[in-house]
Amino acid sequence: MASKLKLFWMLPVSFLLLSNCLHNGANAAPQVPCYFIFGDSLSDNGNNNNLKTLAKVNYLPYGIDFPEGPTGRFSNDRNMQDVIVEYLGFQNYMPPFARAQGRSILKGVNYASGSAGIRDESGKQLVCVCVYIYIYIFQKHSLLAQSVSIFLSFTLTKETSFLSNDYINNYFVPEFYNTSRQYTPEQYAAVLVEQYSHQIKVLYGHGARKFALYGIGLIGCTPYAISVYGTNGSPCVDKLNTNATLFNERLMPLVKELNTNLTDAKFTYLNPSPSPQDVLSFVTNSTCCEVGGGGGELCVRNSKPCSDRSRFVFWDAVHPTDAWNELLAESAYRTNSTSEAHPFNIQTLAKLK
Ligand SMILES: *[C@@H]1O[C@H](CO)[C@@H](O)[C@H](O)[C@H]1NC(C)=O
Ligand SMILES: *[C@@H]1O[C@H](CO)[C@@H](O)[C@H](O)[C@H]1NC(C)=O
Ligand SMILES: *[C@@H]1O[C@H](CO)[C@@H](O)[C@H](O)[C@H]1NC(C)=O
Ligand SMILES: *[C@@H]1O[C@H](CO)[C@@H](O)[C@H](O)[C@H]1NC(C)=O
Ligand SMILES: *[C@@H]1O[C@H](CO)[C@@H](O)[C@H](O)[C@H]1NC(C)=O
């Protein structure tokens, strides 16, 4: 029971961004003119497919429930940002930047890349389109888009994720990275928030005006973390969760400061959680697919997944199922809980002038 409750905090790590690009008169209008997504595998929808990397999933059983089949989404069907795009009233999901072209980019692009992090080097051992690279690409696109306002949101969920990757694919991998020797956990959280703040300001400088920044979820509760680090009797890997919390505790005041300093922009902090009742009806202690692909955390190619996918939190050993993503997205969009969305939920953020 205790372990199930803790899982509320297990969120995908991703980073998304909405922008006020060109209005496109026709059709039922979405609630925002456009939406840009930055993040990691929790939000990636195919950007890694043609990279030589372990962090890609354009094979079955990924996408088994998605109309187009395996697209590179780290889920059986939609990821959390797909669901938010639906809630915002868009008719199509945002195209992955690897394939986006022409006028379609004016409505939004998904720059998320599996294993990306805030720090340039995070995930390098896996190979990703790391953050500075895609911000750079975004900038080029924004010249085209002449964007006026952007809503950028950053979700953190697991280990192979944006902020999560700065921990799971960096700080906690001393064989590859020396950050844990250079920084105490407190210093590392401060350094990450500082770098994040800089990146957010770069996007602001390019016209982004509405930002949704997601805290890191309980990365220590994923089946992958538990199998790699062990829990020493706890339900989750406590050192991962407590380090992630150090980051979140600095992100919240950053959001406040940005709202104070950049008065023509709006920022919100999100850490959505399904309700306890919802959680009780989910299987939290095993994965739906047979894992062993990628670095050990992904589904085995062409393996047969569980049939009751709507009851599992974890699709593979780090990424949630479509059913769980839907609950996370619903919370981020509608919740009135200030611990999950502060000061605005996405619905409110989208409406603000
Ligand atoms: C990290 O360690 C490598 C060698 O292991 C070294 O080349 C590099 O300079 C170190 N980085 C920093 C920032 O200290
Ligand atoms: C953060 O992780 C380190 C291991 O690298 C651990 O020693 C430390 O206790 C953790 N910090 C917190 C606040 O849990
Ligand atoms: C906000 O402005 C104050 C005062 O100029 C400055 O010290 C602080 O660093 C700024 N914060 C951010 C996140 O830019
Ligand atoms: C998961 O939890 C359920 C209910 O608590 C239990 O029956 C089952 O054996 C557990 N499965 C694993 C793989 O630990
Ligand atoms: C949040 O508050 C608004 C306004 O009071 C209300 O209409 C809405 O139903 C609430 N949302 C939830 C999820 O309770």
Coordinates of N, CA, C and O in Angstrom, one line a residue, residues 39-174:
G39 N 11.7 17.4 -24.2 CA 11.7 16.4 -23.1 C 12.5 15.2 -23.5 O 13.3 15.2 -24.4
D40 N 12.2 14.1 -22.8 CA 13.0 12.9 -22.9 C 12.1 11.8 -23.5 O 11.1 12.1 -24.1
S41 N 12.4 10.6 -23.2 CA 11.6 9.5 -23.8 C 10.1 9.5 -23.3 O 9.3 8.9 -24.0
L42 N 9.8 10.1 -22.2 CA 8.4 10.2 -21.8 C 7.6 11.0 -22.8 O 6.4 10.8 -22.9
S43 N 8.2 11.8 -23.6 CA 7.5 12.6 -24.6 C 7.9 12.4 -26.0 O 7.2 12.8 -26.9
D44 N 9.0 11.7 -26.2 CA 9.6 11.4 -27.5 C 8.5 10.7 -28.4 O 7.9 9.8 -27.9
N45 N 8.3 11.2 -29.6 CA 7.4 10.4 -30.5 C 8.0 10.0 -31.8 O 7.4 10.0 -32.8
G46 N 9.3 9.8 -31.8 CA 10.0 9.2 -33.0 C 11.3 9.9 -33.3 O 11.9 9.6 -34.4
N47 N 11.7 10.9 -32.5 CA 12.9 11.6 -32.9 C 14.2 10.8 -32.9 O 15.2 11.1 -33.6
N48 N 14.2 9.7 -32.2 CA 15.4 8.9 -32.1 C 15.5 7.7 -33.2 O 16.4 7.0 -33.2
N49 N 14.4 7.6 -33.9 CA 14.2 6.4 -34.8 C 15.4 6.2 -35.7 O 15.7 5.0 -36.0
N50 N 16.0 7.3 -36.2 CA 17.0 7.0 -37.2 C 18.4 7.3 -36.6 O 19.4 7.4 -37.3
L51 N 18.5 7.4 -35.3 CA 19.8 7.6 -34.6 C 20.3 6.2 -34.3 O 19.6 5.2 -34.0
K52 N 21.7 6.1 -34.2 CA 22.3 4.9 -33.7 C 22.3 5.0 -32.2 O 23.2 5.6 -31.6
T53 N 21.3 4.5 -31.6 CA 21.1 4.6 -30.1 C 20.4 3.4 -29.6 O 19.6 2.8 -30.3
L54 N 20.6 3.2 -28.3 CA 19.8 2.1 -27.7 C 18.4 2.7 -27.3 O 17.5 1.9 -27.0
A55 N 18.4 4.0 -27.2 CA 17.1 4.7 -26.7 C 16.1 4.9 -27.8 O 15.8 6.1 -28.1
K56 N 15.7 3.9 -28.5 CA 14.7 4.0 -29.5 C 13.8 2.8 -29.5 O 14.3 1.7 -29.2
V57 N 12.5 3.0 -29.8 CA 11.6 1.9 -29.7 C 10.6 1.8 -30.9 O 9.4 1.6 -30.7
N58 N 11.1 1.9 -32.1 CA 10.3 1.8 -33.2 C 10.1 0.4 -33.6 O 10.4 0.0 -34.8
Y59 N 9.7 -0.4 -32.7 CA 9.5 -1.9 -32.9 C 8.4 -2.3 -32.0 O 8.1 -1.8 -30.9
L60 N 7.7 -3.4 -32.4 CA 6.7 -4.0 -31.5 C 7.3 -4.7 -30.3 O 8.5 -5.1 -30.4
P61 N 6.7 -4.7 -29.1 CA 5.3 -4.4 -28.9 C 5.0 -2.9 -28.7 O 3.9 -2.5 -28.4
Y62 N 6.0 -2.0 -28.8 CA 5.7 -0.5 -28.6 C 4.7 -0.2 -29.7 O 4.8 -0.7 -30.8
G63 N 3.7 0.6 -29.4 CA 2.7 1.1 -30.3 C 1.7 0.0 -30.7 O 0.9 0.2 -31.6
I64 N 1.6 -1.0 -29.9 CA 0.7 -2.1 -30.2 C -0.8 -1.6 -30.3 O -1.6 -2.2 -31.0
D65 N -1.1 -0.6 -29.5 CA -2.5 -0.1 -29.4 C -2.6 1.3 -30.2 O -3.7 1.9 -30.2
F66 N -1.5 1.7 -30.8 CA -1.5 3.0 -31.5 C -1.9 2.8 -32.9 O -1.5 1.8 -33.5
P67 N -2.8 3.6 -33.4 CA -3.3 3.3 -34.8 C -2.2 3.1 -35.8 O -2.4 2.3 -36.7
E68 N -1.1 3.9 -35.7 CA -0.1 3.7 -36.7 C 1.0 2.7 -36.3 O 2.0 2.6 -37.0
G69 N 0.7 2.0 -35.2 CA 1.7 1.0 -34.8 C 2.9 1.6 -34.1 O 2.8 2.7 -33.6
P70 N 4.1 1.0 -34.2 CA 5.3 1.5 -33.5 C 5.7 2.8 -34.2 O 6.1 2.7 -35.4
T71 N 5.8 3.9 -33.5 CA 6.2 5.2 -34.1 C 7.5 5.7 -33.5 O 8.0 6.7 -33.9
G72 N 7.9 5.1 -32.4 CA 9.0 5.6 -31.6 C 8.5 6.1 -30.2 O 9.3 6.6 -29.5
R73 N 7.2 6.1 -30.0 CA 6.7 6.4 -28.7 C 7.0 5.3 -27.7 O 6.8 4.1 -28.0
F74 N 7.4 5.7 -26.5 CA 7.8 4.8 -25.5 C 6.6 4.3 -24.6 O 6.5 4.6 -23.4
S75 N 5.6 3.7 -25.3 CA 4.3 3.4 -24.7 C 3.7 2.3 -25.6 O 4.0 2.2 -26.7
N76 N 2.6 1.7 -25.0 CA 1.8 0.8 -25.9 C 1.0 1.6 -26.8 O 0.5 1.1 -27.9
D77 N 0.7 2.9 -26.5 CA -0.2 3.7 -27.3 C 0.3 5.2 -27.3 O 1.4 5.5 -27.8
R78 N -0.4 6.1 -26.6 CA 0.0 7.5 -26.5 C 0.9 7.7 -25.3 O 0.9 7.0 -24.3
N79 N 1.7 8.8 -25.5 CA 2.5 9.3 -24.3 C 1.7 10.4 -23.7 O 0.6 10.9 -24.2
M80 N 2.1 10.9 -22.5 CA 1.4 11.9 -21.8 C 1.2 13.2 -22.6 O 0.1 13.8 -22.5
Q81 N 2.2 13.6 -23.3 CA 2.0 14.8 -24.1 C 1.0 14.7 -25.2 O 0.3 15.6 -25.6
D82 N 0.9 13.5 -25.8 CA -0.1 13.3 -26.8 C -1.5 13.6 -26.2 O -2.4 14.2 -26.9
V83 N -1.7 13.1 -25.0 CA -3.0 13.3 -24.4 C -3.3 14.8 -24.1 O -4.4 15.3 -24.3
I84 N -2.2 15.5 -23.7 CA -2.4 16.9 -23.4 C -2.7 17.7 -24.7 O -3.5 18.5 -24.8
V85 N -2.0 17.2 -25.8 CA -2.3 17.8 -27.1 C -3.8 17.6 -27.5 O -4.5 18.5 -28.0
E86 N -4.3 16.5 -27.1 CA -5.8 16.2 -27.4 C -6.6 17.2 -26.5 O -7.6 17.8 -27.0
Y87 N -6.3 17.3 -25.2 CA -7.1 18.1 -24.3 C -7.0 19.6 -24.8 O -8.0 20.3 -24.6
L88 N -5.9 20.0 -25.4 CA -5.8 21.4 -25.9 C -6.6 21.6 -27.1 O -6.7 22.7 -27.6
G89 N -7.2 20.6 -27.7 CA -8.0 20.7 -28.8 C -7.4 20.7 -30.2 O -8.0 21.0 -31.2
F90 N -6.1 20.2 -30.3 CA -5.5 20.0 -31.6 C -6.0 18.8 -32.3 O -6.4 17.8 -31.6
Q91 N -6.1 18.9 -33.6 CA -6.6 17.7 -34.3 C -5.6 16.7 -34.6 O -5.9 15.5 -34.9
N92 N -4.3 17.1 -34.5 CA -3.2 16.1 -34.7 C -2.2 16.2 -33.6 O -2.0 17.3 -33.0
Y93 N -1.5 15.1 -33.4 CA -0.3 15.2 -32.5 C 0.8 16.0 -33.1 O 0.8 16.2 -34.3
M94 N 1.6 16.6 -32.2 CA 2.7 17.4 -32.8 C 3.7 16.5 -33.5 O 4.1 15.4 -33.0
P95 N 4.2 16.9 -34.7 CA 5.1 16.0 -35.4 C 6.5 16.0 -34.7 O 6.9 17.0 -34.1
P96 N 7.2 14.9 -34.8 CA 8.5 14.8 -34.3 C 9.4 15.7 -35.1 O 9.2 15.8 -36.4
F97 N 10.3 16.5 -34.5 CA 11.1 17.4 -35.4 C 11.9 16.7 -36.4 O 12.1 17.3 -37.5
A98 N 12.2 15.5 -36.2 CA 13.0 14.7 -37.2 C 12.2 14.6 -38.5 O 12.8 14.4 -39.6
R99 N 10.9 14.7 -38.5 CA 10.1 14.6 -39.7 C 9.3 15.9 -40.0 O 8.7 16.0 -41.1
A100 N 9.3 16.9 -39.1 CA 8.4 18.0 -39.3 C 9.0 18.9 -40.4 O 10.2 19.2 -40.5
Q101 N 8.1 19.4 -41.2 CA 8.5 20.3 -42.3 C 7.4 21.1 -42.8 O 6.2 20.8 -42.5
G102 N 7.7 22.2 -43.5 CA 6.7 23.0 -44.1 C 5.9 23.8 -43.0 O 6.4 24.0 -41.9
R103 N 4.7 24.2 -43.4 CA 3.9 25.0 -42.5 C 3.4 24.3 -41.2 O 3.0 24.9 -40.2
S104 N 3.5 22.9 -41.2 CA 3.0 22.2 -40.0 C 3.8 22.6 -38.8 O 3.2 22.5 -37.7
I105 N 5.0 23.0 -38.9 CA 5.8 23.4 -37.7 C 5.3 24.6 -37.0 O 5.6 24.8 -35.9
L106 N 4.4 25.4 -37.7 CA 3.9 26.6 -37.1 C 2.9 26.2 -36.0 O 2.6 27.0 -35.1
K107 N 2.3 25.1 -36.0 CA 1.4 24.7 -34.9 C 2.0 24.0 -33.8 O 1.4 23.6 -32.8
G108 N 3.3 23.7 -33.9 CA 4.0 23.0 -32.8 C 4.8 21.9 -33.4 O 4.6 21.4 -34.5
V109 N 5.8 21.5 -32.6 CA 6.8 20.5 -32.9 C 7.1 19.7 -31.6 O 7.1 20.4 -30.6
N110 N 7.4 18.5 -31.7 CA 7.9 17.7 -30.6 C 9.4 17.5 -30.7 O 9.8 16.8 -31.6
Y111 N 10.1 18.1 -29.8 CA 11.6 18.0 -29.9 C 12.1 17.0 -28.9 O 13.3 16.9 -28.7
A112 N 11.2 16.3 -28.2 CA 11.7 15.4 -27.1 C 12.5 14.2 -27.7 O 12.2 13.7 -28.8
S113 N 13.5 13.8 -27.0 CA 14.4 12.7 -27.4 C 14.8 11.8 -26.3 O 15.2 12.3 -25.2
G114 N 14.5 10.5 -26.5 CA 14.8 9.6 -25.4 C 16.2 9.7 -24.9 O 17.1 9.8 -25.7
S115 N 16.4 9.7 -23.6 CA 17.7 9.8 -22.9 C 18.2 11.2 -22.8 O 19.3 11.4 -22.3
A116 N 17.5 12.2 -23.3 CA 18.0 13.6 -23.2 C 17.9 14.1 -21.7 O 17.1 13.6 -21.0
G117 N 18.7 15.1 -21.4 CA 18.6 15.7 -20.1 C 18.9 17.2 -20.2 O 19.0 17.8 -21.3
I118 N 18.9 17.9 -19.1 CA 19.2 19.3 -19.0 C 20.7 19.5 -19.4 O 21.1 20.4 -20.1
R119 N 21.5 18.6 -18.8 CA 22.9 18.7 -19.1 C 23.2 18.1 -20.4 O 22.7 17.0 -20.7
D120 N 24.1 18.8 -21.1 CA 24.4 18.3 -22.5 C 24.9 16.9 -22.5 O 24.6 16.1 -23.4
E121 N 25.7 16.5 -21.5 CA 26.3 15.2 -21.5 C 25.3 14.0 -21.1 O 25.6 12.9 -21.3
S122 N 24.2 14.4 -20.4 CA 23.4 13.3 -19.9 C 22.8 12.5 -21.0 O 22.4 13.0 -22.0
G123 N 22.9 11.2 -20.8 CA 22.4 10.3 -21.8 C 23.4 10.0 -23.0 O 23.1 9.3 -23.9
K124 N 24.6 10.6 -22.9 CA 25.5 10.5 -24.0 C 25.9 9.0 -24.2 O 26.2 8.6 -25.3
Q125 N 25.9 8.3 -23.1 CA 26.3 6.9 -23.3 C 25.2 6.1 -24.1 O 25.5 5.1 -24.6
L126 N 24.0 6.7 -24.2 CA 23.0 6.1 -24.9 C 22.8 6.7 -26.3 O 22.1 6.2 -27.2
V127 N 23.2 8.0 -26.4 CA 23.1 8.8 -27.6 C 21.6 9.4 -27.7 O 20.7 8.6 -27.8
C128 N 21.5 10.6 -27.6 CA 20.2 11.3 -27.8 C 20.4 12.6 -28.6 O 21.5 13.0 -28.8
V129 N 19.3 13.2 -28.9 CA 19.3 14.5 -29.5 C 19.3 15.4 -28.2 O 18.2 15.8 -27.8
C130 N 20.4 15.7 -27.7 CA 20.5 16.3 -26.4 C 20.0 17.8 -26.4 O 19.9 18.4 -27.4
V131 N 19.8 18.3 -25.2 CA 18.9 19.5 -25.1 C 19.4 20.7 -25.9 O 18.7 21.4 -26.6
Y132 N 20.7 21.0 -25.9 CA 21.1 22.2 -26.6 C 20.9 22.0 -28.1 O 20.7 23.0 -28.8
I133 N 21.1 20.8 -28.6 CA 20.9 20.6 -30.0 C 19.5 20.9 -30.4 O 19.2 21.6 -31.3
Y134 N 18.6 20.5 -29.6 CA 17.2 20.7 -30.1 C 16.7 22.1 -29.8 O 15.9 22.7 -30.5
I135 N 17.3 22.7 -28.8 CA 16.9 24.2 -28.6 C 17.5 24.9 -29.8 O 16.8 25.8 -30.4
Y136 N 18.6 24.6 -30.3 CA 19.2 25.2 -31.5 C 18.3 25.0 -32.7 O 18.0 26.0 -33.4
I137 N 17.8 23.8 -32.8 CA 17.0 23.6 -34.0 C 15.6 24.3 -33.8 O 15.1 24.9 -34.7
F138 N 15.2 24.4 -32.6 CA 13.9 25.1 -32.3 C 14.1 26.6 -32.7 O 13.2 27.2 -33.3
Q139 N 15.3 27.1 -32.4 CA 15.5 28.5 -32.7 C 15.4 28.8 -34.2 O 14.8 29.7 -34.7
K140 N 16.0 27.9 -34.9 CA 15.9 28.0 -36.4 C 14.4 28.0 -36.8 O 14.0 28.8 -37.7
H141 N 13.7 27.0 -36.3 CA 12.3 27.0 -36.7 C 11.5 28.2 -36.2 O 10.7 28.7 -36.9
S142 N 11.9 28.8 -35.1 CA 11.1 29.9 -34.6 C 11.4 31.1 -35.5 O 10.5 32.0 -35.5
L143 N 12.5 31.2 -36.2 CA 12.7 32.3 -37.1 C 11.6 32.2 -38.2 O 11.0 33.2 -38.6
L144 N 11.3 31.0 -38.6 CA 10.3 30.8 -39.6 C 8.9 31.1 -39.0 O 8.1 31.7 -39.7
A145 N 8.7 30.7 -37.8 CA 7.4 30.8 -37.2 C 7.1 32.2 -36.8 O 5.9 32.6 -36.6
Q146 N 8.1 33.1 -36.6 CA 7.9 34.4 -36.1 C 7.0 34.3 -34.9 O 6.1 35.1 -34.7
S147 N 7.4 33.4 -34.0 CA 6.4 33.2 -32.9 C 6.4 34.3 -31.9 O 7.4 35.0 -31.6
V148 N 5.3 34.6 -31.3 CA 5.1 35.7 -30.4 C 5.1 35.1 -29.0 O 5.7 35.7 -28.1
S149 N 4.4 34.0 -28.8 CA 4.3 33.5 -27.5 C 4.3 32.0 -27.5 O 3.9 31.3 -28.3
I150 N 5.0 31.5 -26.5 CA 5.2 30.1 -26.4 C 4.9 29.6 -25.0 O 5.1 30.2 -24.0
F151 N 4.3 28.4 -25.0 CA 4.0 27.8 -23.7 C 4.9 26.6 -23.7 O 4.9 25.7 -24.5
L152 N 5.8 26.6 -22.7 CA 6.7 25.5 -22.6 C 6.6 24.7 -21.4 O 6.5 25.3 -20.3
S153 N 6.5 23.5 -21.5 CA 6.3 22.7 -20.3 C 7.4 21.6 -20.2 O 7.8 21.1 -21.2
F154 N 7.7 21.3 -19.0 CA 8.8 20.4 -18.8 C 8.3 19.3 -17.8 O 7.9 19.6 -16.7
T155 N 8.2 18.2 -18.2 CA 7.7 17.1 -17.4 C 8.8 16.2 -17.0 O 9.5 15.7 -17.9
L156 N 8.9 15.8 -15.8 CA 10.0 14.8 -15.5 C 9.4 13.6 -15.0 O 8.7 13.6 -14.1
T157 N 9.7 12.5 -15.6 CA 9.1 11.3 -15.0 C 10.1 10.3 -14.6 O 10.1 9.8 -13.7
K158 N 10.8 9.7 -15.3 CA 11.5 8.6 -14.8 C 12.9 8.7 -15.0 O 13.5 9.7 -14.7
E159 N 13.5 7.7 -15.3 CA 14.9 7.7 -15.3 C 15.4 8.0 -16.6 O 16.5 8.6 -16.7
T160 N 14.9 7.5 -17.7 CA 15.5 7.8 -19.0 C 14.8 9.0 -19.4 O 14.1 9.0 -20.4
S161 N 14.9 10.1 -18.7 CA 14.2 11.2 -19.0 C 15.0 12.5 -18.9 O 16.1 12.4 -18.4
F162 N 14.3 13.5 -19.1 CA 14.9 14.8 -19.1 C 15.7 15.0 -17.9 O 16.8 14.6 -17.7
L163 N 15.0 15.6 -16.9 CA 15.7 15.8 -15.6 C 16.0 14.4 -15.0 O 17.1 14.3 -14.4
S164 N 15.2 13.5 -15.2 CA 15.5 12.2 -14.7 C 16.8 11.7 -15.3 O 17.6 11.1 -14.6
N165 N 17.0 12.0 -16.6 CA 18.2 11.5 -17.2 C 19.5 12.2 -16.6 O 20.5 11.6 -16.6
D166 N 19.3 13.4 -16.1 CA 20.4 14.0 -15.5 C 20.8 13.3 -14.2 O 21.9 13.4 -13.7
Y167 N 19.9 12.5 -13.7 CA 20.2 11.7 -12.5 C 20.5 10.3 -12.9 O 21.6 9.8 -12.7
I168 N 19.6 9.6 -13.6 CA 19.7 8.2 -13.9 C 20.8 7.9 -14.9 O 21.4 6.9 -14.9
N169 N 20.9 8.8 -15.9 CA 21.9 8.6 -16.9 C 23.0 9.6 -16.8 O 23.6 10.1 -17.8
N170 N 23.3 10.0 -15.5 CA 24.4 10.9 -15.3 C 24.9 10.7 -13.9 O 25.8 9.9 -13.6
Y171 N 24.3 11.5 -12.9 CA 24.7 11.5 -11.6 C 24.9 10.1 -10.9 O 25.9 9.9 -10.2
F172 N 24.0 9.2 -11.2 CA 24.1 7.9 -10.6 C 24.8 6.9 -11.5 O 24.6 5.7 -11.3
V173 N 25.5 7.3 -12.5 CA 26.3 6.4 -13.3 C 27.8 6.9 -13.2 O 28.4 7.4 -14.2
P174 N 28.4 6.7 -12.0 CA 29.8 7.2 -11.8 C 30.8 6.6 -12.8 O 31.9 7.2 -13.0

